[in-house]
XYZ file of C-alpha atoms in Angstrom:
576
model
C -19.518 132.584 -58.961
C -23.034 133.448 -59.580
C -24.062 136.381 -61.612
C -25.252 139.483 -60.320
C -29.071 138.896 -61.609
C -29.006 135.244 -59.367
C -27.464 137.017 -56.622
C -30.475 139.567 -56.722
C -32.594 137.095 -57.067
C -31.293 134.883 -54.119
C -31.122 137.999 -51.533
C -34.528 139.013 -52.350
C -36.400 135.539 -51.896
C -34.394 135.206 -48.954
C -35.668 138.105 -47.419
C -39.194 137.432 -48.712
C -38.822 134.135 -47.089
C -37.426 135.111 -44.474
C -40.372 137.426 -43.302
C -43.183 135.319 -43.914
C -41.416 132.852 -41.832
C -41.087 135.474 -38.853
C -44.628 136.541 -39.314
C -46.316 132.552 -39.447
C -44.083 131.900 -36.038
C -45.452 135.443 -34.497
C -48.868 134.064 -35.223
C -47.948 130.536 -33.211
C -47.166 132.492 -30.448
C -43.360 132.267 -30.458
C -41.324 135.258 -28.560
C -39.306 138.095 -29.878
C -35.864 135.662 -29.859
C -37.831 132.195 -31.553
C -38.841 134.789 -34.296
C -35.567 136.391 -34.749
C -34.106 132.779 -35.482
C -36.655 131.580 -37.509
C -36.200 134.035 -39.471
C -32.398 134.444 -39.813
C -32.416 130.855 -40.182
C -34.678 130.850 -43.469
C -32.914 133.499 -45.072
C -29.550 131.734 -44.701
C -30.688 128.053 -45.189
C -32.423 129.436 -48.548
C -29.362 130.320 -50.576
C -27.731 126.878 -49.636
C -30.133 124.534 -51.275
C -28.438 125.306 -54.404
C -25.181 123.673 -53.478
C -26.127 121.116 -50.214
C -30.286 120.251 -51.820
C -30.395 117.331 -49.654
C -29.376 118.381 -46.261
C -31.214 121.243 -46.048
C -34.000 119.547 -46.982
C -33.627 117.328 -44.397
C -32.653 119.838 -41.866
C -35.468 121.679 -42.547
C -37.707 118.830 -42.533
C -36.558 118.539 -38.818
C -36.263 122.235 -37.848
C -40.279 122.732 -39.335
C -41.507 120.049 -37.034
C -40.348 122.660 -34.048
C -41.027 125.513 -35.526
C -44.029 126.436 -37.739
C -42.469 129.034 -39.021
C -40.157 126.821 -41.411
C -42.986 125.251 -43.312
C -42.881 127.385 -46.489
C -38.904 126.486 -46.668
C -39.808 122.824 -46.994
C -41.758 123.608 -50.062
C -38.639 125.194 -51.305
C -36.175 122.911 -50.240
C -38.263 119.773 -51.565
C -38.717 121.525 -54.673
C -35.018 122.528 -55.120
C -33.524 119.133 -53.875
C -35.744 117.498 -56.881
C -34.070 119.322 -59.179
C -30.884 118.890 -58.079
C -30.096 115.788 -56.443
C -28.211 113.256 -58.707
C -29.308 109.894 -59.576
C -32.907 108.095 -58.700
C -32.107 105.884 -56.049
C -29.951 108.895 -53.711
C -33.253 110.988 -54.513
C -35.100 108.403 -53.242
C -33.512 108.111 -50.242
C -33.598 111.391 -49.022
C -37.217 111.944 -49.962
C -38.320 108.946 -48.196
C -36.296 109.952 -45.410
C -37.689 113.479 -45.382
C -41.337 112.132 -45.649
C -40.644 109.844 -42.319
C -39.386 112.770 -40.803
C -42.138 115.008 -41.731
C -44.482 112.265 -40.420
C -42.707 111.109 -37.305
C -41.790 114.271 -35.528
C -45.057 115.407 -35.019
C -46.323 111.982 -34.270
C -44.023 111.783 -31.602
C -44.401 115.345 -30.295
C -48.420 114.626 -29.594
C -49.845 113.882 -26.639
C -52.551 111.859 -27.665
C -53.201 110.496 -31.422
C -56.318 110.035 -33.421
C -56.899 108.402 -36.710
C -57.566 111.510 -38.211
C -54.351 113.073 -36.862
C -52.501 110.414 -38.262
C -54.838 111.114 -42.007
C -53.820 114.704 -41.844
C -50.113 114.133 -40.679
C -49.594 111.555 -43.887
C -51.551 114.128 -45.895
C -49.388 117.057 -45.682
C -46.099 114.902 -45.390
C -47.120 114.267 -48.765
C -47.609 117.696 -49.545
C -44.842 119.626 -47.923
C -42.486 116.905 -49.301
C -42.902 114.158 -52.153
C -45.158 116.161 -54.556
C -42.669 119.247 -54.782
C -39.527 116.858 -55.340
C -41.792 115.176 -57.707
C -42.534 118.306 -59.386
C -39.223 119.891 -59.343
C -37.760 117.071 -60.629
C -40.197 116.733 -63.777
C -39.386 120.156 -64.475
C -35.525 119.991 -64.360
C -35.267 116.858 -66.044
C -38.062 118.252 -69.131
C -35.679 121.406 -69.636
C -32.155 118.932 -69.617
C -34.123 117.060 -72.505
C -35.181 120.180 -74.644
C -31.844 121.291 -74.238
C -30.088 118.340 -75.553
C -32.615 118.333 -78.567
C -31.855 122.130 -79.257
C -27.958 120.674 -79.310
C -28.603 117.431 -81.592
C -30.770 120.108 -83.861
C -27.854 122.409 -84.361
C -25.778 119.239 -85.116
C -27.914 118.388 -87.301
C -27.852 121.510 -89.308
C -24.116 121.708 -89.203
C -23.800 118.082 -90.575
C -26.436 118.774 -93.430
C -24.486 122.366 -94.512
C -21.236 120.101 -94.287
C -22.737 117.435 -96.335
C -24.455 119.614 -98.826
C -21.009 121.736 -99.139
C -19.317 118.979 -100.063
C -21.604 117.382 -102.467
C -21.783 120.600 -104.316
C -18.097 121.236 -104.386
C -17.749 117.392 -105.815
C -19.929 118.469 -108.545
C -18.552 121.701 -109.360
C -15.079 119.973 -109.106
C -16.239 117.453 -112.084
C -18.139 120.142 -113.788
C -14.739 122.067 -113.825
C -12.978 118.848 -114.701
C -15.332 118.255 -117.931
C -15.520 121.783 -119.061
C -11.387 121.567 -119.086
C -11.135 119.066 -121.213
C -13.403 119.356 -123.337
C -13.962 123.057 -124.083
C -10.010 123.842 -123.313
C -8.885 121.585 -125.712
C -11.542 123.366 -128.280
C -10.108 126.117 -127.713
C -6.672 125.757 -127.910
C -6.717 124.024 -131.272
C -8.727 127.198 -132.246
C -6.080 129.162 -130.973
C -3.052 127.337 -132.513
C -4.637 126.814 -136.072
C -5.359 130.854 -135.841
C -2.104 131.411 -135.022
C -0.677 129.835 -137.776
C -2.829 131.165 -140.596
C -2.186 134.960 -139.741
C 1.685 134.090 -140.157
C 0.508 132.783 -143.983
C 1.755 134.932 -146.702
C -0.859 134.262 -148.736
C -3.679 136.127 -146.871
C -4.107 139.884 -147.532
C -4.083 142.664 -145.016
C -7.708 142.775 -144.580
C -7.698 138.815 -143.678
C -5.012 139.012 -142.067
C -6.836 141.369 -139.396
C -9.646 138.879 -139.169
C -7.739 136.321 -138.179
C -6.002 138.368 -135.491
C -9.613 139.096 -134.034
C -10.412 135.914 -134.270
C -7.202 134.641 -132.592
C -7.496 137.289 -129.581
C -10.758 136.061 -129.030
C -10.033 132.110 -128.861
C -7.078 132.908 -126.202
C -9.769 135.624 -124.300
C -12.441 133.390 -124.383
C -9.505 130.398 -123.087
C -8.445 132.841 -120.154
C -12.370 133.350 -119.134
C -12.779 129.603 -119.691
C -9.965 129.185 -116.991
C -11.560 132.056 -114.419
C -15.065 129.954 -114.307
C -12.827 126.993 -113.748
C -11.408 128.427 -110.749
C -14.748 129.274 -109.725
C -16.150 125.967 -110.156
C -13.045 124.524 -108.180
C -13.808 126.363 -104.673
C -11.274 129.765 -105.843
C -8.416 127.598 -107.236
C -6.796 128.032 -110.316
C -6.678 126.094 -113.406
C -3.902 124.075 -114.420
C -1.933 125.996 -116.591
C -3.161 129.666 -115.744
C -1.310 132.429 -115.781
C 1.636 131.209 -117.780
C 1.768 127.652 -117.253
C 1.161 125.457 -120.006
C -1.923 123.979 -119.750
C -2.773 120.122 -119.524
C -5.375 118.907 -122.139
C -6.353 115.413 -123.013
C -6.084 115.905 -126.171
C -2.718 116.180 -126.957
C -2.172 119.897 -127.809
C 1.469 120.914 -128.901
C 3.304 122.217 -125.539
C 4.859 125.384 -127.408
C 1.473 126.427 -128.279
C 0.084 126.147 -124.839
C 3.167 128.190 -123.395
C 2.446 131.115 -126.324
C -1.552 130.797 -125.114
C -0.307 130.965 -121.622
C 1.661 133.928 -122.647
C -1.335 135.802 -124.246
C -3.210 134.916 -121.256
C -0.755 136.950 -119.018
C -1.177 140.241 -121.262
C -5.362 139.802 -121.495
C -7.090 142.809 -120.848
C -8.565 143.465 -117.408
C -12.253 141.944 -116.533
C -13.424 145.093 -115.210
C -14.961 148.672 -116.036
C -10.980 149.134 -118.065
C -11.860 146.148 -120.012
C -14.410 147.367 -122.115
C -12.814 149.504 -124.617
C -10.922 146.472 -125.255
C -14.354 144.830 -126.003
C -14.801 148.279 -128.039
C -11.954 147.866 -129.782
C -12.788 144.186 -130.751
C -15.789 144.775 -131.955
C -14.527 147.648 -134.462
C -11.871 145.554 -135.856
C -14.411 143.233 -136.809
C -16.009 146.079 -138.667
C -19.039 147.097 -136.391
C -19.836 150.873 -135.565
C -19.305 151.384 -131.337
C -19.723 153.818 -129.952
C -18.423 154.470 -126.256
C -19.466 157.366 -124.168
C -18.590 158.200 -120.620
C -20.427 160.573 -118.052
C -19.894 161.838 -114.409
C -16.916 161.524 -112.077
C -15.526 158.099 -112.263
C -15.587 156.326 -108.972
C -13.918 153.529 -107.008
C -15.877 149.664 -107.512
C -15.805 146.993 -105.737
C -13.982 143.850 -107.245
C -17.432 141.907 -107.686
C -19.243 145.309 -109.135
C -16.670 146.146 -111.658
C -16.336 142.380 -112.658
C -20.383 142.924 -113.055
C -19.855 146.100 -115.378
C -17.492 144.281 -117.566
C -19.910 141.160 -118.018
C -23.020 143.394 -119.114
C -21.310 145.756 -121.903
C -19.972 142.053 -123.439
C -23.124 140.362 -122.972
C -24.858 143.175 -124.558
C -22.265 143.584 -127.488
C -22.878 139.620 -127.907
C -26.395 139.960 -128.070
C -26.368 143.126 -130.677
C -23.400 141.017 -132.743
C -25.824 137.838 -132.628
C -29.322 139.234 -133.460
C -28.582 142.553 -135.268
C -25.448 142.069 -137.185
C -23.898 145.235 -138.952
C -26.039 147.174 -136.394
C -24.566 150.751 -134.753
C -23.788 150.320 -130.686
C -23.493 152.755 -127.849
C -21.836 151.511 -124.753
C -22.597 154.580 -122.153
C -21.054 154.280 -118.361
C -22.838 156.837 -116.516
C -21.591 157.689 -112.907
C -24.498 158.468 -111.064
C -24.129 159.609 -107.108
C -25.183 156.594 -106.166
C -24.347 153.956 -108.753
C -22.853 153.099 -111.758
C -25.215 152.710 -114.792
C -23.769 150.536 -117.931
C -25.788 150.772 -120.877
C -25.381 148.836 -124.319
C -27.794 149.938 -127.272
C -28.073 148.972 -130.522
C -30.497 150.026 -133.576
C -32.091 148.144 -135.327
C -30.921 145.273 -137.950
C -30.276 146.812 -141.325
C -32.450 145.280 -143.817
C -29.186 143.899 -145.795
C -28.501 141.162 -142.627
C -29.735 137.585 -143.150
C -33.175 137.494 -141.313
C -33.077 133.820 -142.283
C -30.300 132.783 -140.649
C -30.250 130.397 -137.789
C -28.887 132.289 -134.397
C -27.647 129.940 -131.607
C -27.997 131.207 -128.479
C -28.815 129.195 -124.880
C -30.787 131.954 -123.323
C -28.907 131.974 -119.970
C -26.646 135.324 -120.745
C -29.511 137.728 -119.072
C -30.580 135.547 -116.772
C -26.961 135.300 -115.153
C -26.554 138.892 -115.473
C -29.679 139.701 -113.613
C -28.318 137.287 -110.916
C -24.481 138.623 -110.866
C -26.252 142.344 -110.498
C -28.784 140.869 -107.511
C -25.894 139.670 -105.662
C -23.967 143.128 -105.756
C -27.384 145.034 -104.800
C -27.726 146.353 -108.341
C -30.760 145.214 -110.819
C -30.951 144.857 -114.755
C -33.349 145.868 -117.518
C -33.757 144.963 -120.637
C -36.480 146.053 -123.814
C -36.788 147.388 -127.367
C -36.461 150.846 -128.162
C -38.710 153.189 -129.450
C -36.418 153.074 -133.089
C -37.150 148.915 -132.883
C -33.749 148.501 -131.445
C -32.611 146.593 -128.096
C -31.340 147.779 -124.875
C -29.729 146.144 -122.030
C -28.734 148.327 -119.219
C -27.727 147.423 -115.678
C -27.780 149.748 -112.385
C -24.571 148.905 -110.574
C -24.533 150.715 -106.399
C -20.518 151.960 -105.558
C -20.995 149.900 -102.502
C -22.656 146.631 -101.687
C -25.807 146.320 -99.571
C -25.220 145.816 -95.740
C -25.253 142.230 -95.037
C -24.510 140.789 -98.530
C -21.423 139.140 -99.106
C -18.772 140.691 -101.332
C -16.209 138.094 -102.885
C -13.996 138.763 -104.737
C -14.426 136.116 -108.418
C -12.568 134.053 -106.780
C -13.754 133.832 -103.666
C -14.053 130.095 -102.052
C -16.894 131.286 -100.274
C -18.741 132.052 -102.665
C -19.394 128.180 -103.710
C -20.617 127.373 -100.247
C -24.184 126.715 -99.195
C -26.431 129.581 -98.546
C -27.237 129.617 -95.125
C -31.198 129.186 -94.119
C -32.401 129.461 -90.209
C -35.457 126.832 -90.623
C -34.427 123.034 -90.338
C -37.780 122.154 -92.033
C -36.716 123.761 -95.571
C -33.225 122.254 -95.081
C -34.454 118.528 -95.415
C -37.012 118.416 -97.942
C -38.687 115.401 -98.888
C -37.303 112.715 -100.853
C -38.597 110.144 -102.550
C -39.077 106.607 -100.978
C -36.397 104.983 -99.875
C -34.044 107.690 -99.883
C -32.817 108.271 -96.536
C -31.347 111.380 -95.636
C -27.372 110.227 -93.623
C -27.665 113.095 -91.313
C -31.251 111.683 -90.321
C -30.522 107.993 -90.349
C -29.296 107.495 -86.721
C -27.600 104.190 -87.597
C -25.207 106.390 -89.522
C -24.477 108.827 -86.824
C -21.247 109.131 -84.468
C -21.138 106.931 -81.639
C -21.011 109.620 -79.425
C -24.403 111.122 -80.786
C -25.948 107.716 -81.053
C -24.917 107.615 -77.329
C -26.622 110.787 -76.673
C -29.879 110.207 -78.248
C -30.383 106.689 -76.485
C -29.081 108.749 -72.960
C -32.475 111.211 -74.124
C -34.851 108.469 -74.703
C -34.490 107.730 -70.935
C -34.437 110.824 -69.337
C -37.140 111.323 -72.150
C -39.170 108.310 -69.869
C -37.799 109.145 -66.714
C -39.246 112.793 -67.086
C -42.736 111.065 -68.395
C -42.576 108.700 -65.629
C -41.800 111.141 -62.993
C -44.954 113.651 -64.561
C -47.451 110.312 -64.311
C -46.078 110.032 -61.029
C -46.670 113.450 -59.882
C -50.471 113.430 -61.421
C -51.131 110.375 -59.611
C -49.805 111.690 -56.155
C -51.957 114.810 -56.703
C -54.889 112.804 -57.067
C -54.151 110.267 -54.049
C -53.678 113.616 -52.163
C -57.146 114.973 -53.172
C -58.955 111.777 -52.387
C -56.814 111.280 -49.221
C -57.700 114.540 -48.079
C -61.418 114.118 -48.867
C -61.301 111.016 -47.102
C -59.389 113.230 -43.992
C -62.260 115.434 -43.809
C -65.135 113.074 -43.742
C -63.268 110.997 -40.872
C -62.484 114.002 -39.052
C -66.125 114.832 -39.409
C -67.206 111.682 -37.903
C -64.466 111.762 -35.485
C -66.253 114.635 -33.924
C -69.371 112.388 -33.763
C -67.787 109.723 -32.581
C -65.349 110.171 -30.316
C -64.364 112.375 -26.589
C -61.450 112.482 -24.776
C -61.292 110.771 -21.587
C -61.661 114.091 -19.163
C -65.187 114.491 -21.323
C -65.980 111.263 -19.467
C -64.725 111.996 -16.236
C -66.833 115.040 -16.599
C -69.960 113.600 -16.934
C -71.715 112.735 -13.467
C -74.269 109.914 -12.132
C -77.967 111.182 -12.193
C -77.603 113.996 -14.074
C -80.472 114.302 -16.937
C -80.524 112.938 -20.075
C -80.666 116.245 -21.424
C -77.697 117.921 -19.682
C -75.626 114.504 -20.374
C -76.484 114.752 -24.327
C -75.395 118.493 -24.594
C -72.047 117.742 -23.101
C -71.259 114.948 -25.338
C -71.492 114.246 -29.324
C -74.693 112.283 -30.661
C -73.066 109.450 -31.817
C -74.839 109.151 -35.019
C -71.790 108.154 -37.204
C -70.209 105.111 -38.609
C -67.767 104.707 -36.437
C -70.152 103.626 -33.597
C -71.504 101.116 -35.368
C -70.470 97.488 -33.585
C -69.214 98.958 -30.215
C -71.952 97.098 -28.427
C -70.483 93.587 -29.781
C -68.662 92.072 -26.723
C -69.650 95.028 -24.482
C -71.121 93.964 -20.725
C -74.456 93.560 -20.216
C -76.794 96.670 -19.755
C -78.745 97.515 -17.002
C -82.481 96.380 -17.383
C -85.248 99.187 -19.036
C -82.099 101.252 -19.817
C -81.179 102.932 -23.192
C -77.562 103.191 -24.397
C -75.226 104.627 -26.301
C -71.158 104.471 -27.219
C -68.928 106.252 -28.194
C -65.142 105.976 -29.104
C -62.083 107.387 -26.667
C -59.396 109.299 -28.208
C -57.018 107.247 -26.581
C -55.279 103.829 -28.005
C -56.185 100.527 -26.325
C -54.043 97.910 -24.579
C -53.177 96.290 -27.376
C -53.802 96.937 -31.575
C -56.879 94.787 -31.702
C -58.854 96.789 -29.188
C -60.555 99.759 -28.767
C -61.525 101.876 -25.820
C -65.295 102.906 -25.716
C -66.992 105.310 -23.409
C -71.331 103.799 -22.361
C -73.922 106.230 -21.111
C -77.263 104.338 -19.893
C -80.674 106.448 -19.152
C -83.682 105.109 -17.194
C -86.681 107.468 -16.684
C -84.492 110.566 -17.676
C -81.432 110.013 -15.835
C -77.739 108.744 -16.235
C -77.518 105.359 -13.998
C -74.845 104.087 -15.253
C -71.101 105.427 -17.611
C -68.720 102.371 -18.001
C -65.513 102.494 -19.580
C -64.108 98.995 -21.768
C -62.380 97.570 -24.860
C -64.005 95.850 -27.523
C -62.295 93.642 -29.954
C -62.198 95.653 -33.255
């Protein structure tokens, strides 16, 4: 079923078609009925070149050689049967066919032929027919190629995302894998040895407390070790989280685990609740915080208050690392629009050890300042006017339209950003290193098959465009060739009543007005085998319209003048 724009489109050009076709077979004389068909029978021959190309172009090959007023539907026909016919050799065939036809009917319908009829017939054979299939089939075959380029090209990008996808997850899966092990097993042993000295009866109260901050933080620090895990492994959990005993190479006693598991399930919450947890830490371990709170608290999103939480303990961190015994403010503003975490501290009392060596990576703000991007918000960071440090971050209620919003353990998340231009998604490599998706020797069979199936249309469509420039320029030299012969044709050559016409003593002057000069090339060599001429006469030939007795000879018209008069006209053949 077509759609209603083609069906628009259709009834309109038919109409169009059909009109001009009525109007060109008003001008050729045709009565009120020819024009009536003509032009019914355009309109509703038009709309079925779509599904039958080749027989209506060869019906209306024959129907134009009738009537005139189907010429402009051979043009259509020839151009839509191109397009449309399947396979070269059946295309072929019916063009040739509808060329002979084009050429024969009228050659048959003549009543006398010429050389330059048959020029002109051959000319616009060419023209009404060949050239337009030629052309329409160039163009059809051009848009099937970009088309199957615009497919391999989006195969191409899907393969590269699905390559690149899971070459990043492999990594992040051994990253995970590494960071397990190795840092896990850290911190367990931390954890267990911890444990056991806060039981000893030796310590006092006071260290006693210490080592109960400093056992909370091995297991917190454990159960955050475990959430990056999951990250790194596309969303999935770590072995051992949430109560199962974790698996370590290291050997770490399986009671222990289970308790660490245990103090895993009961760690606080990694969100905007969180932080007076991180408060609380940080004053057992004998640090001044202070925590305000402003405005009317408001609803987050998973990945915003997971942001809030990560900023207050960066900044505490930061203020424990490089201004120790320093007084904090932790201040969560609720602005209409946004939440606004803000961690201060003042400056270093002069009692801390300047000299002391600080260890610190310098990725904490930059990962911030990428966690807030992602959730629309931004950070800042700077000294105070008192030569303290502040880190604040700007956090919106609601993310900005269009950005994803995972949860911290969403698998999307670890997927590969998305780009539109397949130029940035295959840089360049060094030598020798061949991209898979590229290398077609690595492709499926089935898009191996489809790229060799576009390398010929790819020089069937070139072939059939050479073709087509060609023909256009045979038809311009053909028909400048046309025109000079018909040109000398009229010098040349009279019909056989101009001869009868012509009568015995009339002047020279009356005899030469009724007939062509005869200064062309086509007279040249009529007097070779011609009879003899009268004595004292002057002569001239010219060529009959007509065909001689056989292919090898031509019919030619003599006019001989003595003393201003016609004495003698003879009619023969001469041997061309």
């Amino acid at each position: 079923m077509w759609p209603p724009g083609r069906i628009v489109g259709e009834s309109l050009l038919s109409v169009v078609l059909g009109m001009l076709a009525a109007g060109i077979e008003a001008l050729g004389g045709g009565g009120a009925v020819q024009i009536v068909a003509v032009a019914l029978a355009a309109g509703l021959l038009l709309p079925l070149r779509r599904a039958l190309p080749a027989t209506v172009l060869l019906v209306t090959t024959v129907g134009a050689a009738a009537f005139d007023g189907l010429a402009l539907l051979v043009l259509v026909a020839a151009w839509s049967a191109g397009r449309r016919i399947a396979g070269v050799g059946r295309a072929t065939a019916t063009f040739a066919l509808a060329y002979v036809l084009t050429l024969g009917l009228p050659v048959l319908q003549a009543s006398r032929l010429s050389p330059a009829l048959l020029v002109v017939g051959a000319l616009s054979s060419l023209v009404m027919t060949v050239v337009p299939g030629l052309a329409g089939r160039y163009w059809s075959q051009r848009r099937t190629l970009l088309d199957t380029l615009r497919e391999y090209n989006a195969q191409l990008l899907r393969e590269r995302a699905m390559i690149a996808g899971q070459a990043r997850m492999r990594e992040r899966q051994r990253i995970a894998q590494d960071m397990h092990d190795s840092l896990g097993h850290q911190l367990a042993l931390i954890a267990v040895h911890t444990g056991a000295l806060e039981v000893d009866r030796e310590l006092t109260g006071r260290q006693r407390e210490a080592v109960g901050v400093l056992r909370e933080a091995s297991v917190s620090a454990m159960h955050e070790l475990r959430e990056v895990v999951g990250l790194l492994r596309d969303g999935t959990q770590a072995p051992g989280h949430a109560g199962t005993p974790p698996t370590t190479a290291g050997g770490t006693p399986t009671h222990a685990l289970e308790a660490m598991g245990e103090e895993d399930a009961k760690a606080p919450s990694r969100g905007v609740a969180g932080i007076e947890g991180l408060v609380e830490a940080s004053r057992s371990a004998g640090t001044a915080v202070e925590l305000r709170r402003s405005g009317e608290v408001r609803p987050l999103a998973p990945t915003t208050d997971h942001a809030a939480y990560r900023i207050a303990q960066e900044g505490l961190t930061n203020a424990h690392k490089h201004a120790p015994g320093a007084s904090i403010t932790i201040e969560l503003r609720y602005e209409p629009d946004s939440l606004v975490v803000e961690v201060a501290n003042g400056p270093a009392p002069e009692t801390a050890d300047a000299g002391r060596s600080v260890v610190s990576g310098g990725q904490g703000l930059t990962g911030l300042g990428e966690r807030a991007r992602l959730v629309g918000g931004m950070v800042h960071v700077g000294p105070t006017a008192d030569g303290g440090f502040r880190l604040a971050g700007v956090l919106p209620y609601t993310s900005p339209e269009g950005a994803p919003t995972p949860s911290p353990g969403d698998a999307a998340t670890t997927f590969v950003d998305p780009t539109g231009d397949f130029r940035q998604q295959i840089p360049a490599g060094s030598l020798g290193e061949g991209d898979p998706v590229i290398d077609g020797n690595g492709l499926p069979k089935e898009l191996a098959r489809a790229m060799s199936t576009n390398k010929r249309s790819s020089g069937i469509a070139i072939g059939c465009g050479a073709a087509a420039l060609v023909v256009l320029l045979l038809v311009i030299a053909a028909g400048v060739a046309g025109l000079f012969l018909a040109a000398e044709s009229d010098k040349a050559m009279i019909e056989p009543k101009q001869y009868a016409a012509v009568k015995l003593g009339q002047s020279e002057a009356e005899v030469r007005k009724q007939l062509p000069d005869g200064a062309s090339i086509m007279t040249d060599g009529l007097d070779r085998g011609a009879p003899p001429a009268p004595d004292g006469a002057k002569c001239f030939s010219l060529n009959s319209t007509e065909f001689g007795s056989s292919w090898d000879k031509d019919p030619v018209f003599r006019f001989c003048f003595k003393d201003g008069k016609l004495i003698e006209k003879k009619s023969f053949e001469v041997t061309t």
